[in-house]
Every structure is written in C-alpha cells, then in structure tokens.
Short mmCIF file of C-alpha atoms and ligand atoms in Angstrom, two decimals:
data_model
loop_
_atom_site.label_atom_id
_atom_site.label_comp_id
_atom_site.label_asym_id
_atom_site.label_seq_id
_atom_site.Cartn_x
_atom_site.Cartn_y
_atom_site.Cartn_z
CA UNK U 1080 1.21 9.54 14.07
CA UNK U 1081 0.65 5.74 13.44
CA UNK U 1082 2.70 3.42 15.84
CA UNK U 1083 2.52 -0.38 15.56
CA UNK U 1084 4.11 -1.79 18.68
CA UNK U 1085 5.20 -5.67 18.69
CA UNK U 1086 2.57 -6.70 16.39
CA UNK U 1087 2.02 -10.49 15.91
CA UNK U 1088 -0.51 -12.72 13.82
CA UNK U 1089 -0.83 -16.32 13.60
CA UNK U 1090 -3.26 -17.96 11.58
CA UNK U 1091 -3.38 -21.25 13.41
CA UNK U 1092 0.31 -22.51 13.17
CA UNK U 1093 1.39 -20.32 10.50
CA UNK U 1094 3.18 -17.43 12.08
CA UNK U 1095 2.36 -14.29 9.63
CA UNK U 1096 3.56 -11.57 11.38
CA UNK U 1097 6.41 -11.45 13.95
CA UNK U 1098 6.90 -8.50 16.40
CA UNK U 1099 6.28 -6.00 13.56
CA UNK U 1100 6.98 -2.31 15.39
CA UNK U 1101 7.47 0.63 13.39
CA UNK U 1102 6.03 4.32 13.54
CA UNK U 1103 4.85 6.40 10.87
CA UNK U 1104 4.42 10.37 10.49
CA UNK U 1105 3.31 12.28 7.62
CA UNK U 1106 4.14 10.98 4.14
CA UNK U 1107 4.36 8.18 1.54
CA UNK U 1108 5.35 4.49 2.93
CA UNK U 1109 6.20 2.22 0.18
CA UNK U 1110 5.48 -1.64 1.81
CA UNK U 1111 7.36 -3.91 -0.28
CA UNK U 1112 7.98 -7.41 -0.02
CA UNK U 1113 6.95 -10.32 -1.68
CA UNK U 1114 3.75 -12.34 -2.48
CA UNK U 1115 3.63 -13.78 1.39
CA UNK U 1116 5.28 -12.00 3.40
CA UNK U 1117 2.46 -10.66 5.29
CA UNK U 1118 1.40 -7.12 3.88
CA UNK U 1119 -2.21 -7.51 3.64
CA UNK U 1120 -2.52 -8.73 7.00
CA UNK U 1121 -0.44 -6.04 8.30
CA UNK U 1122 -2.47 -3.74 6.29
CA UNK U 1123 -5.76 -5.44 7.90
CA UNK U 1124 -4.27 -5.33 10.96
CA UNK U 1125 -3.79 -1.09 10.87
CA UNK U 1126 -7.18 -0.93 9.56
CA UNK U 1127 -8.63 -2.35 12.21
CA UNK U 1128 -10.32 -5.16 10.26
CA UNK U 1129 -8.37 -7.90 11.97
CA UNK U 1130 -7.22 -8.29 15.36
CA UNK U 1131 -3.15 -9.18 15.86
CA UNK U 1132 -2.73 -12.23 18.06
CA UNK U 1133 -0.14 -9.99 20.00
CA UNK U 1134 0.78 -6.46 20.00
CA UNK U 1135 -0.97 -2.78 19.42
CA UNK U 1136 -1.91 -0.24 17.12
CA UNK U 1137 -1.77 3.28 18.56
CA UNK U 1138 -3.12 6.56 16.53
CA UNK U 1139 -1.54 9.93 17.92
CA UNK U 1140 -0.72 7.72 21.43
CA UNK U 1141 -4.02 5.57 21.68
CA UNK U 1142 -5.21 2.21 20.98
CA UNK U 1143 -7.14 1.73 17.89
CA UNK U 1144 -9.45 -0.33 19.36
CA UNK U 1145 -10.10 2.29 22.05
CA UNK U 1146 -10.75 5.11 20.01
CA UNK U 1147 -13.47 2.63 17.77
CA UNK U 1148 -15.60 5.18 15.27
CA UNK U 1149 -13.12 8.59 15.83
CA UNK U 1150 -10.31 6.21 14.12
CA UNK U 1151 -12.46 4.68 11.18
CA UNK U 1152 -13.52 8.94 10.28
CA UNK U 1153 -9.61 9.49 10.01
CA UNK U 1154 -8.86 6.25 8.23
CA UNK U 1155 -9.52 5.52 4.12
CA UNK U 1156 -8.89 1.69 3.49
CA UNK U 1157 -8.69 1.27 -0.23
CA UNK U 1158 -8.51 -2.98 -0.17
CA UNK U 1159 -7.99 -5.65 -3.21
CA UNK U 1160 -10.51 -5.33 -6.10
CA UNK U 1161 -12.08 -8.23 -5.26
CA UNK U 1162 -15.48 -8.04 -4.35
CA UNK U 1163 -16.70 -4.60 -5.68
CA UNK U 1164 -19.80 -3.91 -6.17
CA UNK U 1165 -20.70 -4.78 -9.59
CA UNK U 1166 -23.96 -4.13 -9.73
CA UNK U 1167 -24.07 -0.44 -8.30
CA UNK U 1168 -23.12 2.74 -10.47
CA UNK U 1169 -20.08 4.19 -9.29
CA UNK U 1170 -21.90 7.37 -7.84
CA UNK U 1171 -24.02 4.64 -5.51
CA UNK U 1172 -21.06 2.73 -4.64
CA UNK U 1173 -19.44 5.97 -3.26
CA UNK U 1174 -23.06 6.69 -1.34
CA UNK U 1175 -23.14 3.72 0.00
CA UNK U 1176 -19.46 4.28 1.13
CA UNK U 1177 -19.80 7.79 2.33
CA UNK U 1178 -22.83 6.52 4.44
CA UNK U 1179 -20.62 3.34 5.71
CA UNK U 1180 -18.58 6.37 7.18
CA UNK U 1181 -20.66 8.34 8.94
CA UNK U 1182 -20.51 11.65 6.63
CA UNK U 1183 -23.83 13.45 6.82
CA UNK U 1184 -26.38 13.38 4.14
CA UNK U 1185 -26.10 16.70 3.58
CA UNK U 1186 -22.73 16.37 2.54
CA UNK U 1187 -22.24 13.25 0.25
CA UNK U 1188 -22.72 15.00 -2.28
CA UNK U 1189 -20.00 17.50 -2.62
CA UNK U 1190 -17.78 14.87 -1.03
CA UNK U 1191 -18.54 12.34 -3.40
CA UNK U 1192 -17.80 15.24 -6.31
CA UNK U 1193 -14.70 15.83 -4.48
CA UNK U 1194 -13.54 12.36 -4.32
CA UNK U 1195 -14.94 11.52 -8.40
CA UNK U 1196 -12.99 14.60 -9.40
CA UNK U 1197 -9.29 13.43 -7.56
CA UNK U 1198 -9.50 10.14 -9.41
CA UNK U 1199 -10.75 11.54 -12.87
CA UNK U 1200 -13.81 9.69 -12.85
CA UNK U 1201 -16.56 12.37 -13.10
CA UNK U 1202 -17.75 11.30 -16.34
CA UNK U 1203 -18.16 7.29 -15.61
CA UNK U 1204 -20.07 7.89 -12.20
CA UNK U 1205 -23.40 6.60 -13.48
CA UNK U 1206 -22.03 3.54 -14.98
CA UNK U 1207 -21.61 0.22 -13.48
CA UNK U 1208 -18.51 -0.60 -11.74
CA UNK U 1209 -19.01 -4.08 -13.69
CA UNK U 1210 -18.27 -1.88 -17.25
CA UNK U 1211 -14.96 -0.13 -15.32
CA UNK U 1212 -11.40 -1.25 -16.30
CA UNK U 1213 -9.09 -2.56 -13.77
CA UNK U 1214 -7.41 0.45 -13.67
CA UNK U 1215 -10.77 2.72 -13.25
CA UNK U 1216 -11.94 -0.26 -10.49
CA UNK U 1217 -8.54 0.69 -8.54
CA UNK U 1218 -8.78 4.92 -8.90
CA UNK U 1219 -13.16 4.22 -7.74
CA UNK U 1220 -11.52 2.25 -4.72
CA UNK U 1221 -9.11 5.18 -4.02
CA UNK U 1222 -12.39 7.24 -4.38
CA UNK U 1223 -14.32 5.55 -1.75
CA UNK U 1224 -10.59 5.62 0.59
CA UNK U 1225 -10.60 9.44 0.07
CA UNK U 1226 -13.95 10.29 1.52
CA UNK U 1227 -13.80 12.54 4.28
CA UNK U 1228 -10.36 13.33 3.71
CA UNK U 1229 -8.68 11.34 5.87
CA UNK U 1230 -5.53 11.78 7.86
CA UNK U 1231 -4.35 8.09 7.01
CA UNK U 1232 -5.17 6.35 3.80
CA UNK U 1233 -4.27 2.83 2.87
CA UNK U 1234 -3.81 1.43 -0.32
CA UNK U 1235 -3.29 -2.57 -0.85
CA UNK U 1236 -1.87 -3.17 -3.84
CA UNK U 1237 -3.67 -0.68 -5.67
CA UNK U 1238 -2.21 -1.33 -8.92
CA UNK U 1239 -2.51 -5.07 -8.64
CA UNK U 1240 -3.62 -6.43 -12.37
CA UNK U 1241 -3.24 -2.68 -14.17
CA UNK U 1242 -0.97 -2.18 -17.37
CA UNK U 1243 1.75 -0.27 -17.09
CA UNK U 1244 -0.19 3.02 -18.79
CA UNK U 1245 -2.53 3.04 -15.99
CA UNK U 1246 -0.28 1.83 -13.36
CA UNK U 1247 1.52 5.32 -13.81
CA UNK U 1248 -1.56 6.94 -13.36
CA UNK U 1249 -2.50 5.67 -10.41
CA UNK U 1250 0.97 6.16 -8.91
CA UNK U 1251 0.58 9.99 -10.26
CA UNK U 1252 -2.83 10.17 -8.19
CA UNK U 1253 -1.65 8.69 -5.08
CA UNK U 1254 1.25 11.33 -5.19
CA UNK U 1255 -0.96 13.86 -5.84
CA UNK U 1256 -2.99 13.10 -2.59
CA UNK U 1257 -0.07 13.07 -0.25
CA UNK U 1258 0.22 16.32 2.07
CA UNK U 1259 -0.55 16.06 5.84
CA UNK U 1260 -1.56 12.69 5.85
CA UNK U 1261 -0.24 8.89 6.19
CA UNK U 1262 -0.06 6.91 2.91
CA UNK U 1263 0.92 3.12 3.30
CA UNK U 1264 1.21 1.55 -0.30
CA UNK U 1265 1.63 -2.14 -0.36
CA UNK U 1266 3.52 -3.23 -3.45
CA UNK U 1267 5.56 -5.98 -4.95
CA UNK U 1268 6.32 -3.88 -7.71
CA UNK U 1269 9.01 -1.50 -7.03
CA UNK U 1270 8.40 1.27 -10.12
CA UNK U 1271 4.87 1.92 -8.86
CA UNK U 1272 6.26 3.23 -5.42
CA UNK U 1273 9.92 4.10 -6.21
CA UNK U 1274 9.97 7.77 -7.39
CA UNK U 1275 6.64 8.60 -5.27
CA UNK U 1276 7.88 7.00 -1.63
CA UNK U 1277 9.38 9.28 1.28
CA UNK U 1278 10.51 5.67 2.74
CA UNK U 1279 10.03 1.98 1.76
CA UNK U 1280 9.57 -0.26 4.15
CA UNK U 1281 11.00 -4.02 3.14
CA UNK U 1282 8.67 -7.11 4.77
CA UNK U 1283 9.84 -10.45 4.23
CA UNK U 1284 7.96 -13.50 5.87
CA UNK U 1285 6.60 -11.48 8.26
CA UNK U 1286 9.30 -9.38 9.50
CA UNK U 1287 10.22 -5.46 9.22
CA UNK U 1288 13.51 -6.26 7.06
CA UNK U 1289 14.58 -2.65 7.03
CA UNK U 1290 12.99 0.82 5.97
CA UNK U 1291 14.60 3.81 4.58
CA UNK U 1292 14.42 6.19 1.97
CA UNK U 1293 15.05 4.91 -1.70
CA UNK U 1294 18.63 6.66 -1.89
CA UNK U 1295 19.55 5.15 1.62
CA UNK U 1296 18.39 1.27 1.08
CA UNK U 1297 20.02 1.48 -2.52
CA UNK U 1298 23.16 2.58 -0.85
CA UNK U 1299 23.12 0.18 1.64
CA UNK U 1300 22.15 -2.84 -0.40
CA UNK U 1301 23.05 -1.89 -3.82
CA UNK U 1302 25.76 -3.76 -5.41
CA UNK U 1303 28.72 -1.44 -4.74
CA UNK U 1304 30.80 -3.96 -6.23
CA UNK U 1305 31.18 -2.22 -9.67
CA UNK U 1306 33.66 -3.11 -12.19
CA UNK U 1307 35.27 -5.40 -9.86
CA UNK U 1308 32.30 -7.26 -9.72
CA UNK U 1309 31.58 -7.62 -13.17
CA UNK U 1310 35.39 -9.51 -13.67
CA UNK U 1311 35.10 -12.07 -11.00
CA UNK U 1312 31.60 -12.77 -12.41
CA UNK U 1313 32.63 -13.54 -16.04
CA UNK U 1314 31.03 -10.05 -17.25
CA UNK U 1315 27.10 -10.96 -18.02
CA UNK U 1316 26.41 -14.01 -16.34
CA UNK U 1317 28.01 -12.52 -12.84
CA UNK U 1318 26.00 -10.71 -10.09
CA UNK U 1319 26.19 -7.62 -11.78
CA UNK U 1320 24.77 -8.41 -15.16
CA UNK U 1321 22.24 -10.50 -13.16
CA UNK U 1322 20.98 -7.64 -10.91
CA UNK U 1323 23.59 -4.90 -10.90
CA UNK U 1324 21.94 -3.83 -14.15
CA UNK U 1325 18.13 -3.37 -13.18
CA UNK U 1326 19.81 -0.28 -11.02
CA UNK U 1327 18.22 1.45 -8.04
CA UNK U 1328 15.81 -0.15 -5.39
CA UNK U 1329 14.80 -2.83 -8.20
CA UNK U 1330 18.17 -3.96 -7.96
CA UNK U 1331 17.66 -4.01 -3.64
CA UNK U 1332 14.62 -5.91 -3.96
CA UNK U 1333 16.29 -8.42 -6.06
CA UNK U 1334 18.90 -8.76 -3.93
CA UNK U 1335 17.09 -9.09 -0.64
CA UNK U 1336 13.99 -11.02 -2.21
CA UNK U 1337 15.53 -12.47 -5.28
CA UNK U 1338 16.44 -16.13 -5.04
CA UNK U 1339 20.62 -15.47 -5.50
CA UNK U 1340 22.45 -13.55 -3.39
CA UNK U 1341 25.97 -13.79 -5.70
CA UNK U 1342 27.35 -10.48 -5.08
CA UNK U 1343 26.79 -10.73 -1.24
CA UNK U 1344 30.00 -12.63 0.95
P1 ADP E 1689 1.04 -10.60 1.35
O1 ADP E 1689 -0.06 -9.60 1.40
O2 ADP E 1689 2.39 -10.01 1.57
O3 ADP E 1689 1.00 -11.43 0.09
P2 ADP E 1689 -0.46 -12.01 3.41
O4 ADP E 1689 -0.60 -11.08 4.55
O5 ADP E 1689 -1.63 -12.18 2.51
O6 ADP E 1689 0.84 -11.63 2.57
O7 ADP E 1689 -0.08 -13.46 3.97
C1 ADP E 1689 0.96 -13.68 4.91
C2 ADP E 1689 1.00 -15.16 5.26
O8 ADP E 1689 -0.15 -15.49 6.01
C3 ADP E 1689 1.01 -16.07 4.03
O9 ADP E 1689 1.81 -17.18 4.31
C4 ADP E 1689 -0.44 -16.46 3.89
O10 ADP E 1689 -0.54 -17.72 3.29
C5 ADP E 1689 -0.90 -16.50 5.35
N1 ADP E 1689 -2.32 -16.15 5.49
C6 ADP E 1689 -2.90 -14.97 5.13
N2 ADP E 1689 -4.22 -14.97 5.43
C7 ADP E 1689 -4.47 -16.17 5.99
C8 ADP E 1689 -5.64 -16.78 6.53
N3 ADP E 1689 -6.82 -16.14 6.55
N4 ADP E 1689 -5.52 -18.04 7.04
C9 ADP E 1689 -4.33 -18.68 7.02
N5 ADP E 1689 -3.18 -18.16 6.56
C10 ADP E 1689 -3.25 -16.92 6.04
#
C-alpha cells in the first residue's frame, strides 16, 4: 500500500502541490488533470526523485526515504520520452536499466526477454531507440518500468505525442500488466485511462479534487440535467450540447477543467 500524507511542493513561490494525501492499494489509478496542475511532480515526488517541501511518502507503513534501495527494487518509473537514449539499441538500453536496478547479471537476460515480450518489442531490440516510433519509445519505457516486476509501476503520460492507433495499444498493455500491483497513470486525456481505471483521481492546481471510480465521478458530476437542460439552453448552444454530449468522464473533465461551468448553479 502507497500512502501520501500532506504532501507539499513549492518551487520557489509557486506553490505546486498543496497537502496532497491519498492512499492507494492494488489496481489502476487514472491521474487526471490538466497541463499544470502538478502530476509530474507528484509523480516525481512518489518516485522518490524529488523531495516534497512538506509531507511523506509511506510504502506498506514506512517512509520512502527510509527504506532507500528495498523501495527503488519494488518501484518501475516509466517518465516523459524525453531524453532516451538514442544512441543505444533497445536490448542495451534495457541492460543498462536492469543494471541501474540492481537485478543480477545472471538474470538480465531472461528479464529483459520478459519485459521485450510484454511490450511486443522482441523483434526491434537490436535497433536504435533513435529509429523507434513514439509509440514503440513509450511501450521500451514501459519495458525498462517492468523490470523486476515491480509491485508499483508509474507511468507519466505514457501516451503523450502517440496517435490514437497506438495510444490504444498502449492502454491495452498497461491493462494487461495490472494484477497485484499499483499502477498510477498520469493523463490529460480521458479515453486512454477511462475503460482501463479502477479509480481516477482528478488534480487541479495542485490539489486532490476528488477520486472515484468512473461510474461514481460521472454520477456525481455528470450533467444530470437532461432534457430540461437542453430547453433552458436553447437546444445546441446550451450546456448540454456543449458538454452533455461528449458523455461519460469526458463530459466530468470538461466540466470540472473546462473553462464554462453553464450547467452548474
Ligand atoms: P503537470 O504534470 O500536471 O503538467 P507539473 O507537475 O509539471 O504539472 O507542474 C505543476 C506546476 O509546477 C506548474 O505550474 C509548473 O509550472 C510548476 N513547476 C513544475 N516544475 C517546476 C520547476 N522545476 N520549477 C518551477 N516550477 C515548476
């Protein structure tokens, strides 16, 4: 179990996180909120790559910090695509990755077979990651994320830049490697977690707006307004033809992030 208790970053003056708590057991977290609202630092934060200004990270009860190399063997951090390795093969990027982690020598290679064979990437192992495709860049990071197995994987963005053909297959692996562990997707676009999430968790300017399963924050925040709606509107132009019509958690992140309210009051 992941617990984030009272987390707070500044950067300087600018306050990107405020008294973030929430706890997480096995599953798939959607994190969605918009460009800013403080996901990758959250993320950063849980991954132990950045320190919160306030506040504590606690695996199964104790402090990340505490627990140092027996929390990075359980963790797989699959960040933004910039900066990969363009110069190595993907089959050395994931050796230099599986060393990074500690996983014996004698065991890189099934591991990296293991991990190559998850994101359908057997074949392109021995080419640069410079020739991959922004989609085969993401599944290569999800690669690296998965060695070792571990018990809490997270993914930033990890369809950032992808058509919509490959954003579906990325979604379809991630689903495929839930089970026992933690996933924490960050998002800001809603069909790439939607049918895969057990909750989605709503961040807006650096606060924990809500979290629930998809069913429970449509019902909450959906419309609800129906026909009604659509007649004090004027029919197209109202709050239902506006949002009402995207449907499901689409319509709750317009609603909550969007820049109208009109249904709302
Ligand atoms: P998201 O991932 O949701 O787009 P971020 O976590 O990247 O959000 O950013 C949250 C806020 O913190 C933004 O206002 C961003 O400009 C600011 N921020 C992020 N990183 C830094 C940094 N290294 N220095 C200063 N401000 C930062």
């Amino acid at each position: 179990m992941l617990e984030l208790c009272g987390i707070t970053k500044r950067y300087g003056d600018k306050l990107a996180l405020d008294q973030v708590s929430l706890t997480l057991d096995a599953g798939i977290y959607g994190m969605l909120g918009p460009n800013g609202a403080g996901k990758s630092t959250l993320m950063n934060i849980i991954t132990g790559n950045r320190r919160p200004t306030q506040g504590q990270v606690k695996w199964e009860g104790r402090e990340i910090g505490a627990l140092g190399a027996a929390y990075r063997s359980l963790l797989g951090y699959a960040p933004q695509q910039q900066g990969l390795y363009d110069g190595f093969t993907g089959q050395r990027f994931l050796s230099y990755m599986a060393a990074l982690k500690g996983i014996p020598r004698k065991a890189q290679g099934a591991e990296i077979e293991r991990v190559l064979g998850y994101v359908n990437l057997k074949e392109a192992a021995r080419r640069f990651l410079g020739s991959y495709s922004g989609g085969m860049k993401q599944r290569i990071l999800i690669a690296q994320a998965m060695l070792g197995n571990p018990r809490l994987l997270v993914l930033d963005e990890p369809t950032a830049g992808l058509d919509p053909r490959e954003r579906v297959r990325i979604r379809e692996r991630i689903e495929s490697l839930a089970g026992e562990r933690i996933i924490l997707v960050s998002t800001h676009v809603v069909s790439d977690i939607e049918p895969i999430a057990k909750e989605i968790i709503l961040i807006k300017a650096g606060r924990i707006l809500d979290r629930g399963t998809v069913e429970g924050l449509c019902e909450k925040y959906g419309c609800g307004c129906g026909d009604a709606c659509d007649k004090e509107d004027g029919g197209a132009q109202g709050a239902r033809g506006k949002y009402g019509s995207l449907g499901g958690l689409e319509e709750v992140y317009m609603r909550l992030f969007g820049e109208e309210e009109r249904c709302f009051g």
